[in-house]
């Protein structure tokens, strides 16, 4: 089984989600002997190449010779299509990031391949190719069968454990594909530059997410969200009203119409737990809710609940986390 893994990079480094994809591809190989080609770039550094080999990429193709127009999805999709054909790939893997979800359907259409988004586990069978996927924001599971020779799969971020699997990888270069203007998704658009807006951990990949809702009562209390997230090395998020109020500087809120996340720990600060919000966070492994209303619906979903006012609970919680990280000296 030949597997092509599309590796998203930013400023030369790979994201954790790329290592999840490689770990997934390695487990696929246990079902049927095969090889993994990682397609990455163009800004990839030597350290990253070594990292991809450590996580099981048998072959690493770095996209070389791309100009800034390459940033446009149509060109990327064309490059991936060409790589899949050249490598004879039967499975093309993407992560469920914004970019992955935009590229995968285009690549699938170009390859006339069946596509399954929302996968989180290995196929139930390879012949026929049958796999479970999450639907309705993770509330239900659908079992689907793909009949096309090539399959395009989108793996949910944070759904597959990262495992090292060092191999002696072969590296090579791959030319960027240029989308025909007639088939380009945005023919009139040229990318001039790409600028990072903040240094925060990406929301969809973060292990810890601290999220604020209308119960924060004002922009000035967003600092609680940022401080706790900073202490725990996590990302910040918010409910839709907090986003609408402009309290949340991040590029999105979570929920049915926002981002869908599955962190290890989700802190909900002053969030009621409306179904539309829960739709984006129900796959969290552990949920901690802080709310002054003991009857708030969020407590039905939370693993741990603190009933209290944000203004009283948060300074104490932040202090406790600081002390936990650096215990105060023991006075004898
Ligand atoms: C079609 C549709 C799609 C939607 N999509 C989304 C979505 O994707 N994401 C989303 O988040 N919402 C979405 N919504 C909105 C959703 O229905 C809720 O209105 C929203 O999630 C509520 O946000 P909230 O919990 O921050 O605010 P509220 O519901 O107002 O809850 C605030 C909570 O804070 C508590 N609180 C108040 N003051 C304090 C305090 N001082 N200390 C502690 N607790 C306090 C209150 O007890 C309350 O439980 C959608 C709605 C619709 C109709």
Coordinates of C-alpha atoms and ligand atoms in Angstrom, one line a residue:
X1 CA 0.0 0.0 0.0
X2 CA 1.5 3.3 -1.1
X3 CA 0.7 6.2 1.2
X4 CA 1.2 9.9 0.4
X5 CA 1.2 12.2 3.5
X6 CA 0.8 15.9 2.9
X7 CA 3.0 17.7 5.5
X8 CA 1.9 21.2 6.4
X9 CA 4.9 23.4 7.3
X10 CA 5.2 26.9 8.7
X11 CA 8.5 28.7 8.8
X12 CA 10.3 25.4 8.1
X13 CA 8.9 23.4 10.9
X14 CA 6.3 20.7 11.0
X15 CA 3.2 20.8 13.1
X16 CA 2.3 18.0 15.6
X17 CA -0.6 17.1 13.3
X18 CA 1.9 16.1 10.7
X19 CA 3.5 13.6 13.1
X20 CA 0.1 12.3 13.9
X21 CA -0.4 11.7 10.2
X22 CA 2.9 9.8 9.9
X23 CA 2.0 7.7 13.0
X24 CA -1.4 6.9 11.4
X25 CA 0.3 6.0 8.1
X26 CA 2.7 3.7 10.0
X27 CA -0.2 1.9 11.6
X28 CA -1.8 1.6 8.2
X29 CA 1.3 -0.2 7.1
X30 CA 0.8 -2.8 9.8
X31 CA -2.5 -3.8 8.0
X32 CA -0.8 -4.1 4.6
X33 CA 2.9 -3.8 3.7
X34 CA 3.6 -0.5 2.1
X35 CA 5.6 2.7 2.0
X36 CA 5.1 6.2 3.1
X37 CA 6.1 9.3 1.1
X38 CA 6.0 12.6 2.9
X39 CA 5.4 15.6 0.6
X40 CA 6.6 18.7 2.4
X41 CA 7.7 22.2 1.8
X42 CA 8.8 24.4 0.3
X43 CA 10.2 26.0 3.5
X44 CA 11.5 22.9 5.2
X45 CA 14.8 22.8 7.1
X46 CA 17.2 19.9 7.7
X47 CA 16.1 19.3 11.3
X48 CA 12.5 18.9 10.0
X49 CA 13.6 16.4 7.4
X50 CA 15.3 14.4 10.1
X51 CA 12.2 14.6 12.2
X52 CA 10.0 13.2 9.4
X53 CA 12.3 10.2 9.0
X54 CA 12.2 9.7 12.8
X55 CA 8.4 9.4 12.5
X56 CA 8.4 6.9 9.7
X57 CA 8.6 8.6 6.3
X58 CA 10.4 6.2 4.0
X59 CA 10.7 8.9 1.3
X60 CA 10.6 12.7 1.8
X61 CA 9.9 14.9 -1.2
X62 CA 10.6 18.6 -0.6
X63 CA 8.7 20.9 -3.0
X64 CA 11.5 23.1 -4.5
X65 CA 11.5 26.0 -6.9
X66 CA 8.2 27.5 -5.7
X67 CA 7.5 31.2 -5.8
X68 CA 5.0 33.0 -3.6
X69 CA 2.1 32.1 -6.0
X70 CA 2.6 28.6 -4.8
X71 CA 0.8 29.5 -1.5
X72 CA -2.4 29.5 -3.4
X73 CA -4.4 26.3 -2.7
X74 CA -4.9 25.5 -6.4
X75 CA -1.2 25.2 -7.0
X76 CA -0.7 23.1 -3.8
X77 CA -3.5 20.8 -4.9
X78 CA -2.0 20.4 -8.3
X79 CA 1.4 19.6 -6.8
X80 CA -0.1 17.0 -4.5
X81 CA -2.0 15.5 -7.4
X82 CA 1.1 15.2 -9.5
X83 CA 3.0 13.7 -6.5
X84 CA 0.3 11.1 -5.9
X85 CA 0.3 10.0 -9.5
X86 CA 4.1 9.9 -9.7
X87 CA 4.3 7.9 -6.4
X88 CA 1.4 5.6 -7.4
X89 CA -0.3 6.5 -4.1
X90 CA -3.3 4.5 -3.1
X91 CA -4.0 6.6 0.0
X92 CA -3.4 10.4 0.3
X93 CA -3.5 11.7 3.9
X94 CA -4.3 15.2 5.1
X95 CA -4.8 16.6 8.6
X96 CA -8.1 18.3 9.4
X97 CA -6.7 21.8 9.6
X98 CA -8.2 24.7 7.7
X99 CA -5.6 24.2 4.9
X100 CA -6.0 20.4 4.9
X101 CA -9.8 20.6 4.7
X102 CA -9.5 23.1 1.8
X103 CA -7.0 21.0 -0.1
X104 CA -8.2 17.5 0.3
X105 CA -11.5 17.8 -1.6
X106 CA -9.7 19.5 -4.5
X107 CA -7.1 16.8 -4.6
X108 CA -9.7 14.1 -4.4
X109 CA -11.7 15.6 -7.3
X110 CA -8.5 15.9 -9.4
X111 CA -7.6 12.2 -8.7
X112 CA -11.2 11.1 -9.0
X113 CA -10.8 9.6 -5.6
X114 CA -13.3 9.0 -2.8
X115 CA -12.7 11.2 0.2
X116 CA -13.4 10.6 3.9
X117 CA -13.1 13.5 6.3
X118 CA -13.3 13.1 10.1
X119 CA -11.4 9.8 10.4
X120 CA -9.9 9.0 13.8
X121 CA -9.1 5.3 13.6
X122 CA -7.7 2.7 11.2
X123 CA -9.9 1.1 8.5
X124 CA -12.1 -1.7 9.6
X125 CA -11.2 -3.5 6.4
X126 CA -9.0 -2.8 3.4
X127 CA -11.0 -4.9 0.8
X128 CA -13.5 -3.3 0.6
X129 CA -12.0 -0.2 2.1
X130 CA -14.3 0.5 5.1
X131 CA -13.6 3.1 7.7
X132 CA -15.4 4.9 10.6
X133 CA -15.7 8.7 10.6
X134 CA -17.1 11.1 13.1
X135 CA -20.2 13.0 12.0
X136 CA -22.5 15.6 13.5
X137 CA -19.6 17.3 15.3
X138 CA -18.5 14.0 16.8
X139 CA -21.9 13.0 18.2
X140 CA -22.3 10.0 15.9
X141 CA -20.1 7.7 13.9
X142 CA -20.7 6.7 10.3
X143 CA -19.2 3.7 8.7
X144 CA -18.3 4.3 5.0
X145 CA -16.9 2.3 2.2
X146 CA -14.7 3.8 -0.5
X147 CA -14.7 2.0 -3.8
X148 CA -12.2 4.2 -5.8
X149 CA -8.7 2.9 -6.3
X150 CA -7.3 6.1 -4.7
X151 CA -8.6 7.2 -1.3
X152 CA -8.2 10.6 0.2
X153 CA -8.5 10.7 4.0
X154 CA -8.6 13.6 6.5
X155 CA -7.5 12.7 10.0
X156 CA -9.0 14.6 12.9
X157 CA -6.3 16.5 14.8
X158 CA -5.5 15.1 18.3
X159 CA -7.2 11.8 17.5
X160 CA -4.1 9.6 16.9
X161 CA -1.2 9.1 19.3
X162 CA 2.2 10.3 18.0
X163 CA 4.7 7.5 17.9
X164 CA 8.3 7.5 16.7
X165 CA 9.3 4.9 14.1
X166 CA 12.8 5.8 12.8
X167 CA 13.5 4.7 9.2
X168 CA 16.4 5.4 6.8
X169 CA 14.5 7.9 4.6
X170 CA 15.4 8.7 1.0
X171 CA 15.0 12.4 0.3
X172 CA 14.4 14.1 -3.0
X173 CA 12.9 17.3 -4.5
X174 CA 9.6 17.7 -6.2
X175 CA 8.7 20.6 -8.6
X176 CA 5.7 22.7 -7.7
X177 CA 2.6 22.2 -9.9
X178 CA 1.1 25.3 -11.3
X179 CA -2.7 25.3 -11.5
X180 CA -4.1 26.2 -14.9
X181 CA -5.8 29.6 -14.6
X182 CA -9.0 28.1 -15.9
X183 CA -9.1 25.6 -13.0
X184 CA -7.6 27.8 -10.3
X185 CA -9.9 28.4 -7.4
X186 CA -9.0 32.1 -7.2
X187 CA -7.5 33.0 -10.6
X188 CA -7.2 36.8 -9.8
X189 CA -5.4 36.4 -6.5
X190 CA -1.6 36.5 -6.0
X191 CA -0.1 35.8 -2.5
X192 CA 2.5 38.5 -1.8
X193 CA 3.5 37.5 1.7
X194 CA 2.5 35.3 4.6
X195 CA 2.8 36.8 8.1
X196 CA 2.4 35.0 11.4
X197 CA -0.2 36.9 13.5
X198 CA 0.8 35.5 16.9
X199 CA 3.0 32.9 18.5
X200 CA 0.2 31.0 20.1
X201 CA -0.1 27.3 19.8
X202 CA -2.6 26.5 17.1
X203 CA -6.1 26.0 18.5
X204 CA -6.9 22.8 16.7
X205 CA -3.7 21.2 17.7
X206 CA -3.4 22.4 21.3
X207 CA -3.3 19.8 24.1
X208 CA -4.8 22.4 26.5
X209 CA -7.4 25.0 25.6
X210 CA -8.7 27.7 27.9
X211 CA -11.9 29.2 26.6
X212 CA -13.9 32.3 27.7
X213 CA -17.6 33.0 27.3
X214 CA -20.0 35.9 28.0
X215 CA -19.6 35.2 31.7
X216 CA -16.2 36.9 31.5
X217 CA -18.4 40.1 31.5
X218 CA -15.8 42.2 29.6
X219 CA -12.7 42.4 27.5
X220 CA -10.6 43.3 30.6
X221 CA -11.2 39.8 32.0
X222 CA -9.8 38.1 28.9
X223 CA -6.5 38.3 30.8
X224 CA -7.6 35.3 32.9
X225 CA -8.0 33.2 29.8
X226 CA -4.6 34.3 28.4
X227 CA -2.8 33.9 31.7
X228 CA -4.0 30.3 32.4
X229 CA -3.4 29.3 28.8
X230 CA 0.1 30.7 29.0
X231 CA 0.9 28.9 32.2
X232 CA -0.3 25.6 30.8
X233 CA 1.3 26.0 27.4
X234 CA -2.1 25.9 25.7
X235 CA -4.2 27.9 23.3
X236 CA -7.1 30.3 23.9
X237 CA -10.6 30.0 22.5
X238 CA -14.0 31.5 23.2
X239 CA -17.7 31.1 22.7
X240 CA -19.4 32.9 19.9
X241 CA -20.8 35.8 22.0
X242 CA -17.3 36.4 23.4
X243 CA -16.0 36.5 19.8
X244 CA -18.8 38.8 18.7
X245 CA -17.9 41.1 21.5
X246 CA -14.3 41.3 20.3
X247 CA -12.9 40.0 23.5
X248 CA -11.1 37.1 21.9
X249 CA -8.2 38.1 19.7
X250 CA -7.8 34.6 18.3
X251 CA -9.0 33.9 14.8
X252 CA -11.9 31.8 15.9
X253 CA -14.4 30.6 18.3
X254 CA -15.3 27.0 18.9
X255 CA -18.6 25.3 18.2
X256 CA -21.1 24.3 15.6
X257 CA -20.3 27.2 13.3
X258 CA -16.7 27.7 14.7
X259 CA -13.8 25.4 15.1
X260 CA -14.1 21.8 16.2
X261 CA -11.4 20.8 18.6
X262 CA -10.4 17.8 20.6
X263 CA -7.8 18.9 23.2
X264 CA -6.7 16.8 26.2
X265 CA -8.1 19.4 28.6
X266 CA -10.7 22.1 27.9
X267 CA -11.4 24.9 30.4
X268 CA -14.7 26.6 30.0
X269 CA -14.8 30.0 31.8
X270 CA -18.2 31.6 32.1
X271 CA -19.6 29.5 29.3
X272 CA -23.2 28.2 29.7
X273 CA -22.8 25.0 27.6
X274 CA -25.2 25.6 24.7
X275 CA -25.5 22.7 22.3
X276 CA -24.0 24.8 19.6
X277 CA -20.9 25.4 21.7
X278 CA -20.7 21.8 22.9
X279 CA -20.7 20.7 19.2
X280 CA -17.2 22.0 18.9
X281 CA -15.7 20.6 22.1
X282 CA -17.5 17.3 22.8
X283 CA -14.4 15.3 21.8
X284 CA -12.3 17.0 24.6
X285 CA -10.8 14.3 26.7
X286 CA -11.3 16.2 30.0
X287 CA -13.5 19.3 30.6
X288 CA -13.3 21.7 33.5
X289 CA -16.1 24.3 33.8
X290 CA -16.1 27.4 36.0
X291 CA -19.5 29.0 36.3
X292 CA -21.4 30.9 39.0
X293 CA -24.7 29.2 38.1
X294 CA -24.9 25.6 39.6
X295 CA -27.6 24.7 37.1
X296 CA -25.6 25.8 34.0
X297 CA -25.8 23.0 31.4
X298 CA -22.0 23.0 31.0
X299 CA -21.8 21.1 34.3
X300 CA -23.6 18.1 32.7
X301 CA -20.7 17.7 30.2
X302 CA -17.9 18.7 32.5
X303 CA -15.6 16.2 34.3
X304 CA -14.8 18.8 36.9
X305 CA -16.8 21.8 37.9
X306 CA -16.1 24.9 40.0
X307 CA -19.2 26.8 41.0
X308 CA -18.1 30.4 41.6
X309 CA -17.6 33.8 40.2
X310 CA -14.8 34.1 37.6
X311 CA -13.4 37.1 39.5
X312 CA -12.9 35.1 42.6
X313 CA -12.0 31.7 41.2
X314 CA -9.6 32.6 38.5
X315 CA -7.0 34.5 40.5
X316 CA -6.9 31.6 43.0
X317 CA -6.7 29.0 40.2
X318 CA -3.9 30.9 38.5
X319 CA -2.0 31.2 41.7
X320 CA -2.5 27.4 42.4
X321 CA -1.1 26.6 38.9
X322 CA 1.9 28.9 39.5
X323 CA 2.6 27.2 42.8
X324 CA 2.2 23.8 41.3
X325 CA 4.7 24.7 38.5
X326 CA 7.1 26.1 41.0
X327 CA 6.3 24.9 44.5
X328 CA 7.0 27.4 47.3
X329 CA 10.0 26.7 49.4
X330 CA 9.3 24.5 52.4
X331 CA 9.8 26.5 55.7
X332 CA 11.0 24.2 58.5
Ligands
LIG1 C1 -27.2 28.5 14.4 C2 -26.4 28.8 15.6 C3 -25.0 28.5 15.7 C4 -24.3 28.8 16.8 N1 -23.0 28.5 16.8 C5 -22.2 28.7 17.9 C6 -20.9 28.2 18.0 O1 -20.3 27.7 17.0 N2 -20.2 28.5 19.1 C7 -20.8 29.1 20.2 O2 -20.1 29.2 21.3 N3 -22.1 29.5 20.2 C8 -22.8 29.3 19.0 N4 -24.1 29.7 19.0 C9 -24.6 30.5 20.2 C10 -25.1 29.6 21.3 O3 -26.4 29.2 21.0 C11 -25.0 30.3 22.6 O4 -25.8 31.4 22.6 C12 -23.6 30.6 23.0 O5 -22.8 29.5 23.0 C13 -23.6 31.1 24.5 O6 -22.3 31.6 24.8 P1 -21.9 31.8 26.3 O7 -22.0 30.5 27.0 O8 -20.5 32.5 26.3 O9 -22.9 32.8 26.9 P2 -24.2 32.6 27.8 O10 -25.1 31.6 27.3 O11 -24.7 34.0 28.0 O12 -23.6 32.1 29.1 C14 -22.7 32.8 30.0 C15 -22.5 31.9 31.2 O13 -21.6 32.6 32.1 C16 -22.1 32.4 33.4 N5 -21.6 33.6 34.2 C17 -22.0 34.9 34.1 N6 -21.3 35.7 34.9 C18 -20.4 34.9 35.5 C19 -19.3 35.1 36.4 N7 -19.0 36.3 36.9 N8 -18.6 34.1 36.8 C20 -18.9 32.8 36.4 N9 -19.8 32.5 35.5 C21 -20.6 33.6 35.0 C22 -23.6 32.3 33.3 O14 -24.1 31.6 34.5 C23 -23.8 31.6 32.0 O15 -23.9 30.2 32.2 C24 -24.9 29.4 17.9 C25 -26.2 29.8 17.8 C26 -27.0 29.5 16.7 C27 -28.4 29.8 16.7

